[in-house]
XYZ file of C-alpha atoms in Angstrom:
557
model
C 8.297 -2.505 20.614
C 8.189 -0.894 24.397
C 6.091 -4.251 25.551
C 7.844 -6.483 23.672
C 11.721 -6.170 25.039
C 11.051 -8.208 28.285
C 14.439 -8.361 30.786
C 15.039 -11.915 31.904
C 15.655 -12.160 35.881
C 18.831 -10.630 36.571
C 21.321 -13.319 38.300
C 23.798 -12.496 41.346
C 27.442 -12.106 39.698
C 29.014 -15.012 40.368
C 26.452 -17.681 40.835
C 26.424 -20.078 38.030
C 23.254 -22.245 38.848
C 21.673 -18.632 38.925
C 23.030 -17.625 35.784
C 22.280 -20.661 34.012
C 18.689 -20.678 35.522
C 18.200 -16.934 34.293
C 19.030 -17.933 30.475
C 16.430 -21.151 30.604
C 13.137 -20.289 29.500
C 10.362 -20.602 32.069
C 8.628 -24.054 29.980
C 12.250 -25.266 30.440
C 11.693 -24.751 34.207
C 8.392 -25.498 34.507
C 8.831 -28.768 33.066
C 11.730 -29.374 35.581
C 9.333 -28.736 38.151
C 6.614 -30.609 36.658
C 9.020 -33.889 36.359
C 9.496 -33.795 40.242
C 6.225 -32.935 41.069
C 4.517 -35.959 43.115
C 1.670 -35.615 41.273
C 3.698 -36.101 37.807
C 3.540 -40.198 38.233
C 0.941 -42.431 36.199
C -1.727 -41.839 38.430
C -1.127 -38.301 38.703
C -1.585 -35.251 36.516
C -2.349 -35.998 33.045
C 0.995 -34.692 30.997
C 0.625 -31.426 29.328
C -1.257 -31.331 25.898
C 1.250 -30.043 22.756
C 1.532 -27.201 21.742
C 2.939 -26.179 18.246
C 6.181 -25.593 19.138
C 6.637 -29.101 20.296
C 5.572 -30.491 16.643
C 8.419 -32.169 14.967
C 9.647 -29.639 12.219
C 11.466 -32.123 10.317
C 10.153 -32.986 6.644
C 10.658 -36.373 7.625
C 7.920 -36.446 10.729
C 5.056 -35.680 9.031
C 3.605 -39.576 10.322
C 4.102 -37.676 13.628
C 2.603 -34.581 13.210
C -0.626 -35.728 12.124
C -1.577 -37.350 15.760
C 0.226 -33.736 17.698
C -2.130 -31.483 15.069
C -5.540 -33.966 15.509
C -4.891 -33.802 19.419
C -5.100 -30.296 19.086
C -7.882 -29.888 17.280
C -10.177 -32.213 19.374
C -8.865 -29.797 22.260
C -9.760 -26.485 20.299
C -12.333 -26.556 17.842
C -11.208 -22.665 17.372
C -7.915 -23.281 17.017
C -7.097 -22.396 13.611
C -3.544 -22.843 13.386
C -4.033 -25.895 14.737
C -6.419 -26.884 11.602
C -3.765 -25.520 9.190
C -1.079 -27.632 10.353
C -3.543 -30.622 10.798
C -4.716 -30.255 6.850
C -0.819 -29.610 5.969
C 0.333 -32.706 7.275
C -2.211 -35.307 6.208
C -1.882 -33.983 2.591
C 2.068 -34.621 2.947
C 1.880 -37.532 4.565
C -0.681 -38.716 1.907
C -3.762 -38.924 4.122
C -5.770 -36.302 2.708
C -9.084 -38.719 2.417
C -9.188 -39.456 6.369
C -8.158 -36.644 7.381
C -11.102 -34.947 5.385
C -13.414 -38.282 6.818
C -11.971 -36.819 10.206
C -13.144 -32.891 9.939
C -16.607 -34.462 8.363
C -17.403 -36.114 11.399
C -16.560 -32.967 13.750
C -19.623 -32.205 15.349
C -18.581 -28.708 16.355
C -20.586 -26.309 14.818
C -17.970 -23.694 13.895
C -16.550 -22.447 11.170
C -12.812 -24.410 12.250
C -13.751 -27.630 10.214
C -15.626 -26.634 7.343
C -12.520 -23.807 6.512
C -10.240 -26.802 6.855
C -11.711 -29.167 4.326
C -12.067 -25.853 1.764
C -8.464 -25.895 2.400
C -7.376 -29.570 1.679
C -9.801 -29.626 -1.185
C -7.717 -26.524 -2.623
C -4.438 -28.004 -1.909
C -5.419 -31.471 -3.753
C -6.782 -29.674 -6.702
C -10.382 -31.482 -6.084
C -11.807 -28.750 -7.872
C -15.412 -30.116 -8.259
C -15.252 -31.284 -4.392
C -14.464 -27.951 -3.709
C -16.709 -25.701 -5.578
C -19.385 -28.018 -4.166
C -18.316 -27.522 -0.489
C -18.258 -23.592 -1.280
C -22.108 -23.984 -2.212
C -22.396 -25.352 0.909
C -20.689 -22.879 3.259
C -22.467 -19.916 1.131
C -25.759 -22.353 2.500
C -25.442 -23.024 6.181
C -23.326 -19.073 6.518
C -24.121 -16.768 3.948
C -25.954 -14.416 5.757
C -22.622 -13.684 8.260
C -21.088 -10.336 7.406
C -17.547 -12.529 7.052
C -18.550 -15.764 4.688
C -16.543 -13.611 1.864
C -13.666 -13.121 3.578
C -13.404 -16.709 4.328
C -13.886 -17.969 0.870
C -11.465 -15.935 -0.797
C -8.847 -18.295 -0.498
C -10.978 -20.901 -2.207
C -12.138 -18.976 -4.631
C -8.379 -17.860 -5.811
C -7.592 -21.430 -5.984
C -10.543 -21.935 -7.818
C -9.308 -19.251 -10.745
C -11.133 -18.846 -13.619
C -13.756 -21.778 -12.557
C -14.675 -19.613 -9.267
C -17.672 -18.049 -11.463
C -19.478 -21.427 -11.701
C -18.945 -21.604 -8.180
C -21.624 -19.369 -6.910
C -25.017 -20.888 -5.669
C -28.320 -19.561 -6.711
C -29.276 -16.109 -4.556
C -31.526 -16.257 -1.426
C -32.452 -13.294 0.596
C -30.215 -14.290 3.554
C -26.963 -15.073 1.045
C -27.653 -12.043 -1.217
C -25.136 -10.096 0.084
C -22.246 -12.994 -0.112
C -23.191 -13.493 -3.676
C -22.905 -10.421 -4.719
C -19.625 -9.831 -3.092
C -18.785 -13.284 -5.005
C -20.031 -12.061 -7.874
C -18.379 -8.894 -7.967
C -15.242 -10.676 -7.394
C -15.393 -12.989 -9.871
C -15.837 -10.820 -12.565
C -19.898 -11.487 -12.729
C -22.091 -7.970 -13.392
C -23.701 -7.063 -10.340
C -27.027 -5.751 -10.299
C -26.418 -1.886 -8.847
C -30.052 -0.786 -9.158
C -30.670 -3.930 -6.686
C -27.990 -2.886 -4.245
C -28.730 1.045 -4.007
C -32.799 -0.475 -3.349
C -30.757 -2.400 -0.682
C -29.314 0.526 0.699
C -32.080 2.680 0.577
C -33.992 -0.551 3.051
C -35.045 1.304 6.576
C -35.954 -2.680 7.494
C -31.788 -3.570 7.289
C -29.927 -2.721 10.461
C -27.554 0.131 9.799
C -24.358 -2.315 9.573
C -25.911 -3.984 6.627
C -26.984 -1.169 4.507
C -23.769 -0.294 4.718
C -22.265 -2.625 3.458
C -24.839 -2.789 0.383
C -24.077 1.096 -0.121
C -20.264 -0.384 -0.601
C -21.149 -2.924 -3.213
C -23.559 -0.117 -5.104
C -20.486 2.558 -4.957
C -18.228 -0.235 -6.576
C -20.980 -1.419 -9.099
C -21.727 1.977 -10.256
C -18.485 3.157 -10.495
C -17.589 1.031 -13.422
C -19.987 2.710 -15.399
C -20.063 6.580 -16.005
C -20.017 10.622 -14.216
C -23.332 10.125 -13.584
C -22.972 6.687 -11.804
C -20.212 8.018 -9.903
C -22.675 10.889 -8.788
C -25.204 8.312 -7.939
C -22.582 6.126 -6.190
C -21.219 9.448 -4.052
C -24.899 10.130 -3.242
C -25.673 6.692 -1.720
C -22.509 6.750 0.238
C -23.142 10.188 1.349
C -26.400 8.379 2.646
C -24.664 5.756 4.386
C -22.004 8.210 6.266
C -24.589 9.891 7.827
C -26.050 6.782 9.237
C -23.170 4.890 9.931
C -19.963 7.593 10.310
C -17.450 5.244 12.316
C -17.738 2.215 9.280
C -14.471 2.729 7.702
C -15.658 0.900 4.343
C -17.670 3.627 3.603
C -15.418 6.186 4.300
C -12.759 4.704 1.747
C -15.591 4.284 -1.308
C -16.412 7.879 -0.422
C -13.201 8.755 -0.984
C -12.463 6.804 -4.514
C -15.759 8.110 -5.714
C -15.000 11.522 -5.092
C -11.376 11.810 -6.419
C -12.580 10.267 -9.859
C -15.479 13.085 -9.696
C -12.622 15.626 -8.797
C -13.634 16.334 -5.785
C -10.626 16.452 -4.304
C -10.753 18.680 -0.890
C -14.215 16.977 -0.461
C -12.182 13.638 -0.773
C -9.181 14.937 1.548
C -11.754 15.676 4.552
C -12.661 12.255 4.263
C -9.338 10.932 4.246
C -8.976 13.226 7.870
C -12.092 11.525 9.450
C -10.342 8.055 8.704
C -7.812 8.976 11.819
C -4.716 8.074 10.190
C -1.773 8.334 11.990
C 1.860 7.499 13.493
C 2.554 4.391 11.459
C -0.120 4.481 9.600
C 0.873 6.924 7.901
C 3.349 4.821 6.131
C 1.010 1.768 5.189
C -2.360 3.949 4.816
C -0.423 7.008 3.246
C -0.803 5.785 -0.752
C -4.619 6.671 -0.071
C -3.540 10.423 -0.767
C -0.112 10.144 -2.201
C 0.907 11.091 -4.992
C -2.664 12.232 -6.209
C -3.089 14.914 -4.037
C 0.268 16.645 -5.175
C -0.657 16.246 -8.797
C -3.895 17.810 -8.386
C -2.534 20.931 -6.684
C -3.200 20.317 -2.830
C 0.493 21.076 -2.024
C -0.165 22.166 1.335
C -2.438 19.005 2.593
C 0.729 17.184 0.349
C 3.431 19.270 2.625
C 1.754 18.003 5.957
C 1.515 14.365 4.876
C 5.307 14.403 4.296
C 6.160 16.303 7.146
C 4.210 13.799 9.696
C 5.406 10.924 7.539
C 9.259 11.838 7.917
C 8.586 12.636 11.447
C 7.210 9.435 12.254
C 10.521 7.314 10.372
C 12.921 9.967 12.783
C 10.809 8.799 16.053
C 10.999 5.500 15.114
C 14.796 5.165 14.221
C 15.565 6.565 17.238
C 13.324 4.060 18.940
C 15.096 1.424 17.648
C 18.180 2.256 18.437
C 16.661 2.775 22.361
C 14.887 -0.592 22.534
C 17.692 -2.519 20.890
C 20.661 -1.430 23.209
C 17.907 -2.071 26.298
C 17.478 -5.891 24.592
C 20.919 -5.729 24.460
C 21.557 -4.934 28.075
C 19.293 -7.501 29.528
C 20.752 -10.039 27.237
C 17.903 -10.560 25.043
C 19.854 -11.005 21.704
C 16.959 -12.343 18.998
C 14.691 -9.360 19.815
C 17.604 -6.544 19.764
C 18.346 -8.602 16.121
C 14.715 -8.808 15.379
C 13.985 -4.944 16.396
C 17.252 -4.044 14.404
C 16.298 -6.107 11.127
C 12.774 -4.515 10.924
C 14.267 -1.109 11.232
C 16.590 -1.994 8.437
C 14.801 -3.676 5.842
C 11.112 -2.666 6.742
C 11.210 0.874 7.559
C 14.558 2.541 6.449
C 13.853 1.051 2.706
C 10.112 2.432 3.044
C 8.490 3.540 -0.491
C 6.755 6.198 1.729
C 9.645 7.588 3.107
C 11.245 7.995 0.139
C 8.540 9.541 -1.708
C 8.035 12.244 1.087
C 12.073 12.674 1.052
C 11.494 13.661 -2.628
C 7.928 15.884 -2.802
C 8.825 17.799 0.466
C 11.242 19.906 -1.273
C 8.969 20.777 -4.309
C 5.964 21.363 -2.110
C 8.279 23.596 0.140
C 9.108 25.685 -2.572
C 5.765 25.862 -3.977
C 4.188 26.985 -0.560
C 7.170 28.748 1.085
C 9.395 29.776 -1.256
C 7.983 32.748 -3.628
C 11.321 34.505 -4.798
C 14.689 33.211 -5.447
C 16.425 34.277 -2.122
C 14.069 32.555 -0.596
C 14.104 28.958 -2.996
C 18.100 29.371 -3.027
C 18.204 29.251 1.208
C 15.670 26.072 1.328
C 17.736 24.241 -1.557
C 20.759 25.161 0.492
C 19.244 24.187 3.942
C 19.266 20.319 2.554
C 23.093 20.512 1.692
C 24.962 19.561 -1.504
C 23.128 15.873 -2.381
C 19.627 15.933 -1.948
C 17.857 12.345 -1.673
C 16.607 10.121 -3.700
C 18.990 10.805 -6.180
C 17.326 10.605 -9.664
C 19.887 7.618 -10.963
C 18.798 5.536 -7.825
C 14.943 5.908 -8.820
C 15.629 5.459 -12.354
C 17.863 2.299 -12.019
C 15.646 -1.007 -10.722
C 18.404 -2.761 -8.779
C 19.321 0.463 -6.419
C 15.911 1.781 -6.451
C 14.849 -1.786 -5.026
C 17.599 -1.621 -2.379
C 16.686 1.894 -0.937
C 13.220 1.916 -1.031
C 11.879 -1.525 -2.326
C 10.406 -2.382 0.972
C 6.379 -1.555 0.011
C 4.373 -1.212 3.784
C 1.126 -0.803 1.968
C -2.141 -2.214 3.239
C -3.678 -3.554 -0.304
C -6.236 -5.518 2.570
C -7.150 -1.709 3.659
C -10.384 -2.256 1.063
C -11.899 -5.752 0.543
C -10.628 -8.194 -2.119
C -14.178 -8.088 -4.034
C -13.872 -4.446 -4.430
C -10.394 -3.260 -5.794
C -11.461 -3.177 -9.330
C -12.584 -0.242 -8.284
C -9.940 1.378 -6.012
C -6.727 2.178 -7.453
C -3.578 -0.274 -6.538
C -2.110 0.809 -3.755
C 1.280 2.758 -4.331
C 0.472 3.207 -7.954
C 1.914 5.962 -9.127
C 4.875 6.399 -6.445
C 7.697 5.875 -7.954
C 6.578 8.031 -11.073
C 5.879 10.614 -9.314
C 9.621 10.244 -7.769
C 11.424 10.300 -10.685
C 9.124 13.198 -11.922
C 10.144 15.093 -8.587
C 13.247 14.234 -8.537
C 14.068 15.303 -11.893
C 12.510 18.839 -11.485
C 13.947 19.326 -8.315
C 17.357 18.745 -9.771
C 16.647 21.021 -12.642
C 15.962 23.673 -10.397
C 18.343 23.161 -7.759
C 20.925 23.924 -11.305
C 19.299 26.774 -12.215
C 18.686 28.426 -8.660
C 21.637 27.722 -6.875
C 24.380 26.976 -9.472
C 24.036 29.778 -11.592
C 27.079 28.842 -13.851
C 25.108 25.335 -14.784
C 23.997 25.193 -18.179
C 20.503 25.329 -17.862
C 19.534 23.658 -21.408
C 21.667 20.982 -20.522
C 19.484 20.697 -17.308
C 16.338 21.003 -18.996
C 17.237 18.320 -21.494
C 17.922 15.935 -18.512
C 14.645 17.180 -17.257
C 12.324 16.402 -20.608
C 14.276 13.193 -21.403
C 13.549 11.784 -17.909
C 10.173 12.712 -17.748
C 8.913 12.385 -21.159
C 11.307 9.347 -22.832
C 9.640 7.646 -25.655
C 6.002 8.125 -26.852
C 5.085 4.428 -27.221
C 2.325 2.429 -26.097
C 1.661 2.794 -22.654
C -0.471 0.783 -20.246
C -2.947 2.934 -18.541
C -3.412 0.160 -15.994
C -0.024 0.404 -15.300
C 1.651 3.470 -13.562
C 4.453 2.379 -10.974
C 7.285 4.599 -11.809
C 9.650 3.251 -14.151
C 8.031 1.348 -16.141
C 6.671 4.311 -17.456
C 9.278 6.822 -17.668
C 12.915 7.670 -18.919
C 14.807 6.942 -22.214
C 14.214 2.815 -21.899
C 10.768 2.872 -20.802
C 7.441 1.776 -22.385
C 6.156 5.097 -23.120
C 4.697 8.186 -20.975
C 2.034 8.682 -18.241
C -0.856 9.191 -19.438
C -1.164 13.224 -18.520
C 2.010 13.402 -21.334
C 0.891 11.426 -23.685
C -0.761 14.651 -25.840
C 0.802 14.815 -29.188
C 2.079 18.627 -28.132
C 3.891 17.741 -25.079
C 7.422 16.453 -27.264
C 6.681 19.894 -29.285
C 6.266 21.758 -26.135
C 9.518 20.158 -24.675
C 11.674 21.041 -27.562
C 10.185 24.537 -27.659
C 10.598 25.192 -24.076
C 14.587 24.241 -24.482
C 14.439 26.482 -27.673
C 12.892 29.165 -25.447
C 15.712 28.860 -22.764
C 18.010 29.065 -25.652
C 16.904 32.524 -26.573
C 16.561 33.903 -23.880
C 20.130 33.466 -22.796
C 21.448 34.576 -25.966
C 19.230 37.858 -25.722
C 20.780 38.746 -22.122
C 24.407 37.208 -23.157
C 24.746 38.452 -26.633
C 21.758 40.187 -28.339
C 23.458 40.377 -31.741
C 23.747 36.842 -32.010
C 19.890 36.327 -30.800
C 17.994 36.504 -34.045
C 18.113 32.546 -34.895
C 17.523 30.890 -31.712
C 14.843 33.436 -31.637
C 13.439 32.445 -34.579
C 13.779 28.451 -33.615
C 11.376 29.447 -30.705
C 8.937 31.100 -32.858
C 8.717 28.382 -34.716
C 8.147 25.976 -32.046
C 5.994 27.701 -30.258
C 3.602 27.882 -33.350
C 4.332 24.407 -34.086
C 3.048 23.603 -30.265
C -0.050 25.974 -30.870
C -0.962 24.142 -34.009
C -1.605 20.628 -31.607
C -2.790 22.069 -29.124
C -4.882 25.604 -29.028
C -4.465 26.539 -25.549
C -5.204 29.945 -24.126
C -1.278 30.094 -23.185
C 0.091 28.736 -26.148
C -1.815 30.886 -28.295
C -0.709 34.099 -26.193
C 2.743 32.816 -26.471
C 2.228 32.387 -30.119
C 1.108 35.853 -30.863
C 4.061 37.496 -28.696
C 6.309 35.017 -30.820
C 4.586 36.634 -34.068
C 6.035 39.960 -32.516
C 9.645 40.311 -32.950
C 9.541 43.100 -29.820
C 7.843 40.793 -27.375
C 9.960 37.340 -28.090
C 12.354 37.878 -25.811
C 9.728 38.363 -23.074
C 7.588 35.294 -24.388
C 11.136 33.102 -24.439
């Protein structure tokens, strides 16, 4: 924002010719002096070119546009956004068939025209004009590191016909085609690409790229592609350490291996930081908490609050300095993105909610100590759990999503998981236990089965059907969603739920009232064996053999 808020000439008080000057933009002025310029006659200076802002915005000018947009792109063969608005309005103006006549006969050799009539062909529908001019393009640029990138459009608005689509292979287009391929759907060959890879007659840039498409081809398969796929990468780091692709497959490939602190080095080389932080951040949030890196988790949520607090307060500094030179849209533009962009950030909230939890994980070893740090954040802790399990005020607090999806290229997020998947689950999930041990820590008089009953129903809810593709919060959790995550879906965890609450049950009636202990003791017993007969895990089954002994219950409860 600090180069953006630019102070307007500051006029004497008093002078209105001054004053209204100041407020003018400078075209305003220049055109002024322009119009009584001597050279500004019909012999004289040609008149100035226009410019996009000078194109007619009205729906019913689109005759007008046309000639603006060609006059511009006869001036700029490079000018993109000039090509864009020049396709736009001949289709609404109903001249789609010159205007693609027009780019034909463009003799520039760039990329402006042929990207232009991909375009109109995909905004006619001409889908057999259009899958042949895609043939093309793969043809005359298939060998550029970017012909992908600038077929994607056309191959979206191709759908499912974007498979027939791709020419036959040549040695220069290999690359593109695979990348095609691998986006369409279409098996890639990996043995081919890891021989690519493996080429010492490819410049490092390209091998690179080919150890991408192998890591994404061979991590569809199984453990022992994905060791193959982290070994060719590993390869292609060591040549090539700055190329951020690689870093990222690296990564992927390593957290499915569980490789985690491998994975998290990685993730350090990549240089994230300040902002990006908040759009880059979902590359190690929430798995990194799940998987026990609370400290690396800690850190992340630490710099990411820190970053929202510096640029709050930036905000507010840059829009009372608009303000005070009288530059009104940007203080209401700088104020707007601060509202709805970064104080509704996903990011932010998620840190809000794990740095607690990881606090008291790393810091906080006995209950002095977790009782101060629930204390330190005051009597309502954010998010609040009914925010993040209710849609409408979960969207309004932290519904503004900053993730770069375009982080990893289009052909290759098959592979990669969606970015912020996960979040909000593992909000609600954080939420919920923070809660249930902010009751049971600091408000000793809580009842703590009530508590743990919130707990279980919010985190477990029904055991339906769930969608392992699907994990955004929600959707997956509490009473009215589709069923669990799938780390709950085990037939012991509802067992284990109820026999945990049993548990707490017991043990409060053995230090309350031991006479009156005997049957919830004997619920838990039962629960616990019921748990152990699902699922024989060294715990349960310890827990099941102090539950056997009516002198060690108490302690097992």
């Amino acid at each position: 924002f600090r180069g953006r808020v630019a102070a307007p000439p500051r006029a004497p008080r008093g002078s209105s010719e001054a004053t209204r000057r100041a407020g003018e933009s400078a075209r305003a002025r220049e055109g002024r002096a322009h119009a009584r310029s001597p050279n500004s006659g019909g012999s004289g200076r040609p008149p100035p070119r226009p410019r996009p802002l000078d194109i007619p915005r009205e729906s019913d000018a689109d005759e007008r546009k046309g000639p603006m947009y060609a006059a511009l792109v006869e001036d700029d063969a490079d000018d993109w956004a000039a090509f864009e608005g020049y396709v736009d309005a001949g289709v609404a103006a109903g001249d789609a068939n010159d205007v693609l006549a027009k780019l034909d006969a463009t003799t520039s050799d760039g990329r402006g025209p042929r990207l232009a009539s991909l375009k109109l062909l995909a905004l006619t529908g001409d889908v057999e004009g259009l899958k042949a001019r895609v043939a093309a393009y793969v043809e005359a640029r298939g060998a550029s590191p970017s012909c992908f990138d600038d077929l994607e459009p056309s191959l979206v608005a191709l759908g499912a016909a974007a498979s027939t689509a791709i020419p036959e292979e040549t040695d220069a287009t290999a690359r593109t085609i695979s990348q095609m391929r691998r986006f369409c759907g279409v098996a890639v060959d990996a043995a081919a690409c890891v021989a690519k890879a493996n080429d010492s007659s490819l410049d490092d840039a390209t091998r690179s790229d080919w150890a991408v498409l192998a890591a994404a081809a061979l991590g569809d398969g199984d453990e022992a592609d994905l060791m193959d796929a982290a070994a060719v990468l590993a390869d292609a780091r060591g040549r090539d350490e700055a190329n951020a692709q690689v870093a990222l497959a690296s990564m992927d490939a390593l957290i499915r291996l569980g490789g985690g602190e491998a994975a998290l080095r990685a993730y350090g080389r990549l240089g994230v930081k300040q902002i990006q932080l908040d759009s880059l951040g979902y590359l190690i949030f929430p798995w990194a908490a799940r998987h026990g890196f609370w400290a690396e988790t800690r850190l992340h949520c630490r710099n990411v609050l820190h970053v929202h607090d510096c640029a709050r307060r930036d905000a507010h500094e840059f829009a009372h300095r608009a303000l005070e030179h009288g530059n009104f849209s940007r203080a209401a533009e700088i104020w707007s993105f601060q509202r709805d962009r970064l104080d509704r950030s996903l990011m932010k909230g998620a840190a809000t909610c794990a740095l607690p939890l990881m606090e008291l994980v790393v810091a906080a070893h006995r209950p002095p100590d977790a009782r101060r740090l629930f204390e330190s954040y005051g009597a309502s802790v954010e998010p609040r759990l009914a925010d993040l399990a209710d849609d409408a005020a979960f969207s309004s607090k932290y519904g503004s999503d900053n993730f770069d999806a375009r982080v990893r290229p289009a052909w290759y997020q098959r592979t990669a998981p969606g970015p912020g998947r996960g979040v909000r689950g593992y909000m609600i999930h954080a939420a919920a236990t923070r809660d249930v041990l902010r009751t049971l820590i600091v408000d000793a008089s809580a009842d703590g089965v009530e508590a743990l009953c919130a707990l279980l129903e919010r985190t477990l809810g029904p055991d339906d059907d769930h969608d392992d593709a699907s994990d955004d919060g929600a959707a997956t959790l509490g009473p009215d969603g589709p069923g669990r995550p799938e780390w709950l879906r085990h037939a012991a965890a509802g067992v284990a739920a109820r026999a945990a609450v049993s548990a707490y049950r017991a043990a409060a009636a053995v230090f309350g009232d031991p006479d009156a202990a005997a049957a919830p003791l004997k619920a838990a017993s039962d629960d616990i064996a019921e748990c152990a007969s699902l699922y024989r895990g060294r715990v349960v089954l310890a827990l099941l053999g102090a539950s056997s002994d009516p002198t060690r219950t108490p302690r097992a409860c």
